[in-house]
CSV table of C-alpha atoms in Angstrom, one decimal:
chain,number,residue,atom,x,y,z
A,45,UNK,CA,18.7,35.2,-10.1
A,46,UNK,CA,18.1,31.5,-11.6
A,47,UNK,CA,20.0,29.1,-13.2
A,48,UNK,CA,18.6,27.5,-15.9
A,49,UNK,CA,20.2,24.0,-15.7
A,50,UNK,CA,20.3,21.6,-19.2
A,51,UNK,CA,21.4,17.9,-19.7
A,52,UNK,CA,20.8,15.8,-23.3
A,53,UNK,CA,17.7,13.7,-24.5
A,54,UNK,CA,19.5,10.3,-23.8
A,55,UNK,CA,17.0,9.0,-26.7
A,56,UNK,CA,17.3,12.3,-29.4
A,57,UNK,CA,20.0,14.4,-27.4
A,58,UNK,CA,17.3,17.6,-27.9
A,59,UNK,CA,18.4,19.4,-24.3
A,60,UNK,CA,16.5,18.8,-20.9
A,61,UNK,CA,16.1,22.2,-19.4
A,62,UNK,CA,16.1,22.5,-15.6
A,63,UNK,CA,14.6,24.9,-13.4
A,64,UNK,CA,15.6,24.3,-10.6
A,65,UNK,CA,18.4,21.9,-9.2
A,66,UNK,CA,17.4,18.0,-10.8
A,67,UNK,CA,17.4,15.8,-7.7
A,68,UNK,CA,18.3,12.7,-7.8
A,69,UNK,CA,15.4,9.6,-9.1
A,70,UNK,CA,13.3,12.8,-10.4
A,71,UNK,CA,11.3,12.0,-13.8
A,72,UNK,CA,11.0,14.2,-16.5
A,73,UNK,CA,9.8,14.4,-20.1
A,74,UNK,CA,11.7,15.4,-23.1
A,75,UNK,CA,9.5,17.5,-25.3
A,76,UNK,CA,10.8,16.6,-28.7
A,77,UNK,CA,10.6,13.0,-28.3
A,78,UNK,CA,8.4,12.3,-25.3
A,79,UNK,CA,10.5,9.8,-23.9
A,80,UNK,CA,10.6,9.6,-19.8
A,81,UNK,CA,14.1,10.1,-17.9
A,82,UNK,CA,15.1,9.9,-14.5
A,83,UNK,CA,17.6,11.9,-13.2
A,84,UNK,CA,20.6,8.8,-11.5
A,85,UNK,CA,23.3,11.5,-10.6
A,86,UNK,CA,23.1,14.9,-10.3
A,87,UNK,CA,27.0,16.2,-10.1
A,88,UNK,CA,27.6,16.2,-13.2
A,89,UNK,CA,23.6,15.4,-14.0
A,90,UNK,CA,23.3,11.9,-15.5
A,91,UNK,CA,19.7,10.9,-17.1
A,92,UNK,CA,18.3,7.0,-18.4
A,93,UNK,CA,15.6,6.0,-19.8
A,94,UNK,CA,13.0,5.8,-16.5
A,95,UNK,CA,12.4,2.6,-16.0
A,96,UNK,CA,8.1,2.1,-17.2
A,97,UNK,CA,5.8,2.0,-14.2
A,98,UNK,CA,4.7,-2.3,-14.0
A,99,UNK,CA,1.0,-3.5,-13.1
A,100,UNK,CA,1.2,-6.1,-10.3
A,101,UNK,CA,-1.4,-7.5,-8.1
A,102,UNK,CA,-1.6,-7.8,-4.3
A,103,UNK,CA,-0.7,-5.4,-1.4
B,1264,UNK,CA,3.3,19.4,9.8
B,1265,UNK,CA,2.7,17.2,12.8
B,1266,UNK,CA,-0.6,17.7,14.4
B,1267,UNK,CA,0.8,15.1,17.9
B,1268,UNK,CA,1.7,16.4,21.0
B,1269,UNK,CA,4.7,13.7,22.2
B,1270,UNK,CA,7.2,15.6,24.2
B,1271,UNK,CA,10.3,16.1,22.7
B,1272,UNK,CA,12.1,12.5,23.0
B,1273,UNK,CA,15.8,11.8,22.3
B,1274,UNK,CA,16.8,11.6,18.7
B,1275,UNK,CA,19.0,9.1,19.2
B,1276,UNK,CA,18.7,5.1,18.7
B,1277,UNK,CA,21.3,2.2,18.4
B,1278,UNK,CA,21.7,0.5,14.7
B,1279,UNK,CA,19.8,-2.4,14.4
B,1280,UNK,CA,22.7,-5.0,13.6
B,1281,UNK,CA,22.0,-7.1,10.7
B,1282,UNK,CA,21.8,-9.5,13.1
B,1283,UNK,CA,19.3,-7.6,15.4
B,1284,UNK,CA,17.4,-6.7,12.4
B,1285,UNK,CA,17.0,-10.5,11.7
B,1286,UNK,CA,16.1,-12.0,14.7
B,1287,UNK,CA,13.5,-8.7,15.6
B,1288,UNK,CA,11.7,-10.5,12.1
B,1289,UNK,CA,12.0,-13.7,13.3
B,1290,UNK,CA,10.9,-13.5,16.7
B,1291,UNK,CA,7.6,-11.3,15.0
B,1292,UNK,CA,6.9,-13.7,12.9
B,1293,UNK,CA,7.1,-16.6,15.0
B,1294,UNK,CA,4.9,-14.1,17.3
B,1295,UNK,CA,0.6,-15.2,16.0
B,1296,UNK,CA,-1.2,-12.2,15.1
B,1297,UNK,CA,-4.0,-13.1,13.2
B,1298,UNK,CA,-6.2,-9.3,12.5
B,1299,UNK,CA,-8.1,-9.0,15.7
B,1300,UNK,CA,-5.6,-10.6,18.1
B,1301,UNK,CA,-2.5,-8.4,17.3
B,1302,UNK,CA,-2.0,-7.6,20.8
B,1303,UNK,CA,1.2,-10.4,22.1
B,1304,UNK,CA,2.8,-10.0,18.3
B,1305,UNK,CA,2.6,-5.9,19.5
B,1306,UNK,CA,4.6,-6.1,22.4
B,1307,UNK,CA,7.2,-7.6,20.6
B,1308,UNK,CA,7.3,-4.9,18.7
B,1309,UNK,CA,8.0,-2.2,21.2
B,1310,UNK,CA,10.2,-4.7,23.3
B,1311,UNK,CA,12.4,-5.1,20.3
B,1312,UNK,CA,12.3,-1.0,19.5
B,1313,UNK,CA,12.8,-0.2,23.2
B,1314,UNK,CA,16.1,-2.3,23.3
B,1315,UNK,CA,17.3,-0.5,20.0
B,1316,UNK,CA,16.7,3.2,22.0
B,1317,UNK,CA,13.6,4.0,20.4
B,1318,UNK,CA,10.5,5.7,23.1
B,1319,UNK,CA,8.2,2.3,22.5
B,1320,UNK,CA,4.4,3.3,23.2
B,1321,UNK,CA,1.0,1.3,22.0
B,1322,UNK,CA,-1.6,3.7,21.2
B,1323,UNK,CA,-5.0,3.9,22.3
B,1324,UNK,CA,-6.6,1.9,19.2
B,1325,UNK,CA,-3.7,-0.6,20.1
B,1326,UNK,CA,-1.5,0.3,17.3
B,1327,UNK,CA,2.5,0.2,18.3
B,1328,UNK,CA,4.3,3.1,18.1
B,1329,UNK,CA,8.3,3.6,17.5
B,1330,UNK,CA,9.4,7.1,17.8
B,1331,UNK,CA,12.6,8.9,17.9
B,1332,UNK,CA,11.5,12.3,18.2
B,1333,UNK,CA,12.9,16.0,18.7
B,1334,UNK,CA,10.6,18.2,19.1
B,1335,UNK,CA,6.8,18.5,17.8
B,1336,UNK,CA,7.4,21.5,15.6
B,1337,UNK,CA,9.7,18.8,13.8
B,1338,UNK,CA,9.0,17.6,9.9
B,1339,UNK,CA,7.6,14.1,10.6
B,1340,UNK,CA,8.1,11.3,8.5
B,1341,UNK,CA,5.4,8.1,9.4
B,1342,UNK,CA,7.0,4.3,8.4
B,1343,UNK,CA,3.7,3.1,8.8
B,1344,UNK,CA,3.8,-1.1,8.1
B,1345,UNK,CA,0.9,-3.6,9.9
B,1346,UNK,CA,1.4,-6.5,12.3
B,1347,UNK,CA,-1.5,-8.0,11.2
B,1348,UNK,CA,-1.5,-11.2,9.2
B,1349,UNK,CA,-4.6,-13.0,7.0
B,1350,UNK,CA,-4.9,-16.5,9.2
B,1351,UNK,CA,-2.7,-19.7,7.9
B,1352,UNK,CA,-0.2,-21.7,10.7
B,1353,UNK,CA,2.2,-21.8,8.3
B,1354,UNK,CA,5.4,-23.8,10.9
B,1355,UNK,CA,8.2,-20.8,11.6
B,1356,UNK,CA,12.2,-21.8,10.3
B,1357,UNK,CA,14.6,-20.2,9.3
B,1358,UNK,CA,17.1,-22.6,6.9
B,1359,UNK,CA,19.7,-21.8,3.9
B,1360,UNK,CA,18.3,-18.1,4.2
B,1361,UNK,CA,15.1,-18.0,4.2
B,1362,UNK,CA,12.5,-17.3,6.7
B,1363,UNK,CA,9.6,-19.5,6.4
B,1364,UNK,CA,6.0,-18.2,7.9
B,1365,UNK,CA,2.6,-16.6,7.9
B,1366,UNK,CA,3.4,-12.6,8.0
B,1367,UNK,CA,7.3,-13.1,6.6
B,1368,UNK,CA,6.3,-10.8,3.6
B,1369,UNK,CA,3.0,-9.8,4.4
B,1370,UNK,CA,3.7,-7.7,6.2
B,1371,UNK,CA,6.2,-8.4,8.9
B,1372,UNK,CA,9.2,-8.1,7.1
B,1373,UNK,CA,8.4,-4.5,5.6
B,1374,UNK,CA,7.7,-3.7,9.2
B,1375,UNK,CA,10.7,-4.7,10.7
B,1376,UNK,CA,13.5,-3.3,7.9
B,1377,UNK,CA,11.7,0.1,9.0
B,1378,UNK,CA,12.1,-0.3,12.9
B,1379,UNK,CA,15.5,-1.7,11.4
B,1380,UNK,CA,16.7,1.5,9.2
B,1381,UNK,CA,15.0,3.9,10.8
B,1382,UNK,CA,17.4,2.5,14.0
B,1383,UNK,CA,19.8,3.7,11.6
B,1384,UNK,CA,19.3,6.6,9.6
B,1385,UNK,CA,21.6,9.4,11.1
B,1386,UNK,CA,19.0,12.6,11.0
B,1387,UNK,CA,19.8,16.5,10.5
B,1388,UNK,CA,18.2,18.5,12.9
B,1389,UNK,CA,14.4,19.5,13.1
B,1390,UNK,CA,13.4,16.0,11.3
B,1391,UNK,CA,11.4,13.4,13.3
B,1392,UNK,CA,10.4,9.3,12.5
B,1393,UNK,CA,7.8,7.3,13.8
B,1394,UNK,CA,7.5,3.8,12.8
B,1395,UNK,CA,3.9,2.6,14.0
B,1396,UNK,CA,2.8,-1.2,13.4
B,1397,UNK,CA,-0.9,-0.6,12.9
B,1398,UNK,CA,-3.6,-3.5,13.5
B,1399,UNK,CA,-5.8,-4.9,11.2
B,1400,UNK,CA,-4.5,-4.0,7.8
B,1401,UNK,CA,-6.0,-7.4,6.7
B,1402,UNK,CA,-9.6,-6.6,8.1
B,1403,UNK,CA,-11.2,-3.0,8.0
B,1404,UNK,CA,-7.9,-1.0,9.1
B,1405,UNK,CA,-9.2,-0.2,12.1
B,1406,UNK,CA,-5.3,0.7,13.5
B,1407,UNK,CA,-4.4,3.0,10.0
B,1408,UNK,CA,-7.8,5.1,10.4
B,1409,UNK,CA,-7.2,6.2,14.3
B,1410,UNK,CA,-3.2,6.8,13.1
B,1411,UNK,CA,-5.2,8.9,10.4
B,1412,UNK,CA,-6.4,10.9,12.5
B,1413,UNK,CA,-4.3,11.0,14.9
B,1414,UNK,CA,-1.2,12.8,12.9
B,1415,UNK,CA,-0.8,14.7,10.2
B,1416,UNK,CA,3.1,14.1,8.9
B,1417,UNK,CA,5.3,15.2,6.0
B,1418,UNK,CA,5.9,12.4,4.4
B,1419,UNK,CA,4.7,8.8,5.0
B,1420,UNK,CA,6.4,4.4,3.9
B,1421,UNK,CA,3.9,2.7,3.4
B,1422,UNK,CA,5.6,-1.0,4.9
B,1423,UNK,CA,3.8,-3.6,1.9
B,1424,UNK,CA,6.4,-6.0,-0.1
B,1425,UNK,CA,7.5,-4.3,-3.2
B,1426,UNK,CA,10.8,-6.2,-3.9
B,1427,UNK,CA,13.8,-4.9,-2.1
B,1428,UNK,CA,14.1,-2.5,-6.0
B,1429,UNK,CA,10.1,-2.2,-6.4
B,1430,UNK,CA,8.4,0.8,-5.1
B,1431,UNK,CA,4.6,0.3,-5.0
B,1432,UNK,CA,3.3,4.4,-6.2
B,1433,UNK,CA,-0.4,3.8,-6.0
B,1434,UNK,CA,-3.1,0.5,-4.9
B,1435,UNK,CA,-6.8,0.4,-6.7
B,1436,UNK,CA,-9.4,1.0,-4.8
B,1437,UNK,CA,-12.4,-1.4,-3.6
B,1438,UNK,CA,-16.3,-1.8,-2.8
B,1439,UNK,CA,-18.2,-4.6,-1.8
B,1440,UNK,CA,-21.5,-5.7,-2.5
B,1441,UNK,CA,-24.2,-7.9,-1.2
B,1442,UNK,CA,-27.1,-7.8,-3.4
B,1443,UNK,CA,-30.9,-9.9,-2.4
B,1444,UNK,CA,-33.9,-11.1,-4.6
B,1445,UNK,CA,-37.0,-12.2,-1.8
B,1446,UNK,CA,-39.7,-13.7,-4.5
B,1447,UNK,CA,-43.2,-15.5,-3.2
B,1448,UNK,CA,-42.5,-19.0,-4.0
B,1449,UNK,CA,-43.5,-21.1,-6.8
B,1450,UNK,CA,-44.0,-24.6,-8.6
B,1451,UNK,CA,-40.3,-24.8,-10.5
B,1452,UNK,CA,-42.3,-25.5,-13.7
B,1453,UNK,CA,-44.5,-22.8,-13.5
B,1454,UNK,CA,-43.7,-20.0,-15.5
B,1455,UNK,CA,-41.6,-17.1,-14.6
B,1456,UNK,CA,-38.3,-16.1,-13.0
B,1457,UNK,CA,-36.8,-17.5,-9.7
B,1458,UNK,CA,-34.9,-15.3,-7.2
B,1459,UNK,CA,-31.5,-16.6,-9.3
B,1460,UNK,CA,-33.0,-16.2,-12.4
B,1461,UNK,CA,-33.5,-12.5,-11.6
B,1462,UNK,CA,-30.0,-11.9,-9.4
B,1463,UNK,CA,-28.5,-13.3,-12.7
B,1464,UNK,CA,-30.3,-10.7,-15.3
B,1465,UNK,CA,-29.9,-8.0,-12.7
B,1466,UNK,CA,-26.7,-8.9,-12.6
B,1467,UNK,CA,-25.6,-9.1,-16.8
B,1468,UNK,CA,-26.6,-5.4,-17.0
B,1469,UNK,CA,-24.2,-4.8,-14.0
B,1470,UNK,CA,-21.6,-5.8,-16.1
B,1471,UNK,CA,-22.4,-4.7,-19.1
B,1472,UNK,CA,-23.2,-1.1,-16.9
B,1473,UNK,CA,-19.4,-1.7,-15.6
B,1474,UNK,CA,-17.6,-2.6,-19.2
B,1475,UNK,CA,-19.2,0.6,-20.6
B,1476,UNK,CA,-17.5,3.0,-17.7
B,1477,UNK,CA,-14.1,1.1,-18.9
B,1478,UNK,CA,-14.2,1.8,-22.5
B,1479,UNK,CA,-11.3,3.5,-23.6
B,1480,UNK,CA,-9.3,2.4,-20.8
B,1481,UNK,CA,-6.3,0.6,-20.9
B,1482,UNK,CA,-4.5,-1.6,-18.7
B,1483,UNK,CA,-5.9,-3.3,-15.1
B,1484,UNK,CA,-4.9,-0.6,-12.7
B,1485,UNK,CA,-7.1,1.9,-15.2
B,1486,UNK,CA,-10.5,-0.2,-15.6
B,1487,UNK,CA,-13.1,-0.6,-12.7
B,1488,UNK,CA,-12.3,-4.8,-12.4
B,1489,UNK,CA,-15.7,-6.6,-10.8
B,1490,UNK,CA,-16.1,-10.0,-9.9
B,1491,UNK,CA,-18.6,-12.5,-8.1
B,1492,UNK,CA,-17.1,-13.7,-4.9
B,1493,UNK,CA,-19.9,-15.4,-3.2
B,1494,UNK,CA,-23.9,-17.0,-4.1
B,1495,UNK,CA,-25.7,-18.3,-2.3
B,1496,UNK,CA,-30.1,-19.2,-2.2
B,1497,UNK,CA,-33.0,-20.8,0.3
B,1498,UNK,CA,-36.0,-21.8,0.3
B,1499,UNK,CA,-38.5,-21.9,2.9
B,1500,UNK,CA,-41.4,-23.0,0.7
B,1501,UNK,CA,-42.8,-19.3,1.5
B,1502,UNK,CA,-40.4,-17.2,-0.3
B,1503,UNK,CA,-37.2,-17.7,-2.9
B,1504,UNK,CA,-34.3,-16.2,-1.9
B,1505,UNK,CA,-30.7,-15.2,-3.7
B,1506,UNK,CA,-27.5,-13.8,-2.2
B,1507,UNK,CA,-24.7,-12.7,-4.6
B,1508,UNK,CA,-22.0,-11.1,-3.0
B,1509,UNK,CA,-19.9,-9.2,-5.5
B,1510,UNK,CA,-16.5,-6.9,-5.1
B,1511,UNK,CA,-15.1,-3.9,-7.4
B,1512,UNK,CA,-11.6,-2.8,-7.2
B,1513,UNK,CA,-11.5,0.9,-8.6
B,1514,UNK,CA,-9.3,3.0,-10.2
B,1515,UNK,CA,-8.2,7.0,-9.0
B,1516,UNK,CA,-11.1,8.3,-11.6
B,1517,UNK,CA,-14.0,6.7,-10.0
B,1518,UNK,CA,-14.4,7.1,-6.4
B,1519,UNK,CA,-16.2,4.4,-3.7
B,1520,UNK,CA,-19.7,6.7,-3.6
B,1521,UNK,CA,-19.5,7.4,-7.6
B,1522,UNK,CA,-19.5,3.8,-8.5
B,1523,UNK,CA,-22.3,3.1,-5.8
B,1524,UNK,CA,-24.4,5.9,-7.3
B,1525,UNK,CA,-23.9,4.1,-10.2
B,1526,UNK,CA,-25.2,1.4,-9.8
B,1527,UNK,CA,-28.5,2.1,-8.1
B,1528,UNK,CA,-28.6,3.4,-11.4
B,1529,UNK,CA,-29.1,0.3,-12.9
B,1530,UNK,CA,-32.3,-1.0,-13.1
B,1531,UNK,CA,-32.1,-3.1,-9.7
B,1532,UNK,CA,-36.5,-3.1,-8.7
B,1533,UNK,CA,-36.5,-5.9,-6.8
B,1534,UNK,CA,-33.2,-6.1,-5.9
B,1535,UNK,CA,-31.8,-5.0,-2.6
B,1536,UNK,CA,-28.2,-3.9,-2.3
B,1537,UNK,CA,-26.1,-3.1,0.2
B,1538,UNK,CA,-22.3,-2.0,0.2
B,1539,UNK,CA,-19.5,-2.4,2.5
B,1540,UNK,CA,-15.8,-2.0,3.2
B,1541,UNK,CA,-15.3,1.9,0.5
B,1542,UNK,CA,-12.2,1.9,-0.3
B,1543,UNK,CA,-10.9,4.9,-2.5
B,1544,UNK,CA,-7.8,4.0,-5.1
B,1545,UNK,CA,-4.7,5.9,-4.6
B,1546,UNK,CA,-1.5,7.1,-6.6
B,1547,UNK,CA,0.9,9.1,-6.2
B,1548,UNK,CA,3.3,10.6,-9.1
B,1549,UNK,CA,6.3,9.2,-10.1
B,1550,UNK,CA,8.3,12.6,-8.5
B,1551,UNK,CA,6.6,11.8,-5.7
B,1552,UNK,CA,9.2,12.7,-3.0
B,1553,UNK,CA,9.5,9.7,-0.9
B,1554,UNK,CA,9.1,7.8,-4.7
B,1555,UNK,CA,12.3,9.8,-5.5
B,1556,UNK,CA,13.8,8.7,-2.2
B,1557,UNK,CA,13.0,5.3,-3.0
B,1558,UNK,CA,14.3,5.3,-6.4
B,1559,UNK,CA,17.6,7.3,-5.9
B,1560,UNK,CA,18.3,4.5,-2.6
B,1561,UNK,CA,17.6,1.8,-5.2
B,1562,UNK,CA,20.5,2.9,-7.9
B,1563,UNK,CA,22.0,4.3,-4.6
B,1564,UNK,CA,22.3,-0.6,-3.6
B,1565,UNK,CA,23.8,-1.2,-6.7
B,1566,UNK,CA,19.5,-1.9,-8.7
B,1567,UNK,CA,17.1,-0.9,-10.8
B,1568,UNK,CA,14.0,0.5,-9.9
B,1569,UNK,CA,10.4,-0.9,-11.0
B,1570,UNK,CA,7.9,1.6,-10.0
B,1571,UNK,CA,4.8,-0.6,-10.2
B,1572,UNK,CA,0.9,0.2,-9.5
B,1573,UNK,CA,-0.8,-2.8,-7.5
B,1574,UNK,CA,-4.3,-3.7,-7.9
B,1575,UNK,CA,-4.7,-4.4,-4.6
B,1576,UNK,CA,-6.0,-2.4,-1.1
B,1577,UNK,CA,-3.3,-1.6,1.6
B,1578,UNK,CA,-3.5,1.7,4.5
B,1579,UNK,CA,-2.4,3.9,1.8
B,1580,UNK,CA,-5.6,4.1,1.1
B,1581,UNK,CA,-6.6,4.5,4.2
B,1582,UNK,CA,-4.1,7.8,5.1
B,1583,UNK,CA,-3.2,8.6,1.3
B,1584,UNK,CA,-6.4,10.7,1.0
B,1585,UNK,CA,-6.3,12.1,4.8
B,1586,UNK,CA,-3.1,13.2,4.9
B,1587,UNK,CA,-2.1,14.1,1.6
B,1588,UNK,CA,1.8,14.3,1.9
B,1589,UNK,CA,4.2,12.2,-0.2
B,1590,UNK,CA,4.0,9.2,0.1
B,1591,UNK,CA,4.9,5.3,-1.7
B,1592,UNK,CA,5.2,1.3,-0.5
B,1593,UNK,CA,7.7,-0.3,-0.1
B,1594,UNK,CA,9.2,-3.6,1.3
B,1595,UNK,CA,11.0,-6.2,0.9
B,1596,UNK,CA,9.0,-10.2,-0.6
B,1597,UNK,CA,7.7,-11.4,-3.3
B,1598,UNK,CA,4.1,-10.2,-3.5
B,1599,UNK,CA,2.5,-13.6,-4.8
B,1600,UNK,CA,3.8,-14.7,-2.1
B,1601,UNK,CA,1.0,-13.1,0.3
B,1602,UNK,CA,-1.5,-15.1,1.7
B,1603,UNK,CA,0.5,-18.4,0.3
B,1604,UNK,CA,0.6,-21.5,2.0
B,1605,UNK,CA,4.1,-21.1,1.4
B,1606,UNK,CA,5.6,-17.6,2.4
B,1607,UNK,CA,8.7,-17.2,3.0
B,1608,UNK,CA,11.3,-14.0,3.1
B,1609,UNK,CA,15.3,-14.1,1.6
B,1610,UNK,CA,16.8,-12.6,4.6
B,1611,UNK,CA,19.3,-11.4,2.2
B,1612,UNK,CA,16.3,-9.4,0.6
B,1613,UNK,CA,15.2,-7.7,3.7
B,1614,UNK,CA,18.7,-7.1,5.0
B,1615,UNK,CA,19.3,-4.9,1.5
B,1616,UNK,CA,16.1,-3.5,1.8
B,1617,UNK,CA,16.7,-2.0,5.0
B,1618,UNK,CA,20.0,-0.7,3.7
B,1619,UNK,CA,18.1,1.4,1.0
B,1620,UNK,CA,15.3,2.2,3.3
B,1621,UNK,CA,18.0,3.9,5.4
B,1622,UNK,CA,19.4,5.8,2.4
B,1623,UNK,CA,16.0,6.6,1.4
B,1624,UNK,CA,14.4,7.9,5.1
B,1625,UNK,CA,18.4,9.9,4.4
B,1626,UNK,CA,17.8,11.2,1.3
B,1627,UNK,CA,14.2,12.8,2.2
B,1628,UNK,CA,14.8,13.7,5.9
B,1629,UNK,CA,17.6,16.3,4.0
B,1630,UNK,CA,15.4,17.8,1.3
B,1631,UNK,CA,12.0,17.5,3.2
B,1632,UNK,CA,14.1,19.4,6.5
């Protein structure tokens, strides 16, 4: 039996569904508004708007 | 799964104290190790590794290896740093919590942070660690090329400066090219192109073609970048020779061999092309297990993670395509100081990065066990 876990999008409040227990640092996309959200806590689940990927030079 | 055949060893190390971690960094930065001349620094690395309880080795290529090895069947996490530096004698001094010296950022800071953090990490049964001090990353990466064939890890951290709260997901690829034109000599007032005129005409076609390939692409990481790295000419009275050296930085959507084909498809009659130093771009996804472990660990230390991609290259370009395992680069220091005359490492950031890495190793080990 699988358990579906849900949380609310921090931007539009739409439900975010996890088929498996989320992991810290995991990034998910809200199907409604497209926002990328980072899992910052797993118990209870806390989501934050994920930082954007920056471009940098060098090694 | 690892294919290395290392006998069973103790997993136990002595957790490096902040003072030991700082001494390690100072010692290694004070030991010059320009690419091709790393032997003494590898010995210093191995000495510190052994003192912390690692099984320290120097492999056939000359890389320094520090093992926390349980069983040959264990899952293997490799922390791959590089021990060589670019030239440049910067007096080594530790003052007001800042260590000045060549390699303090690129990349002895990240390498020493790996060794200290891996000594502290509590590992579950079934997971082994290897900290590798690779040779020649600033040259042709002979150390990483050797390790790429010897190991098959389950996850890999690459040691390069990202800042204590940064996670580097990928690096662009690279190709270098030498183009040569040889023409019969003639009077400079006579009609007809000189070798250099001819060369510049061809180069303008190259630039136009690269621009076409980039159409619709936004962001520096997603575009081909090119630059002229040198121009020379000579004339012996019979022949007029022009030579142009160029470098290309490649996004993930074009491999070095594809670029070479496209360059040869441009009309280059009379232009002899030679290519060296192919490196393919490599980028992990944000949900890569190593990137996630680092992201969570940075938050655990009170930071806001900065995921980034870089336009330079690193040993990730060498081992990423071969190993195909979760991989991300991390290390203390500001990469703006890479190769710079004022290269320096802040010790508090260095120590903080060790705490981040310790958390990241532990959470990753739990995940992959």
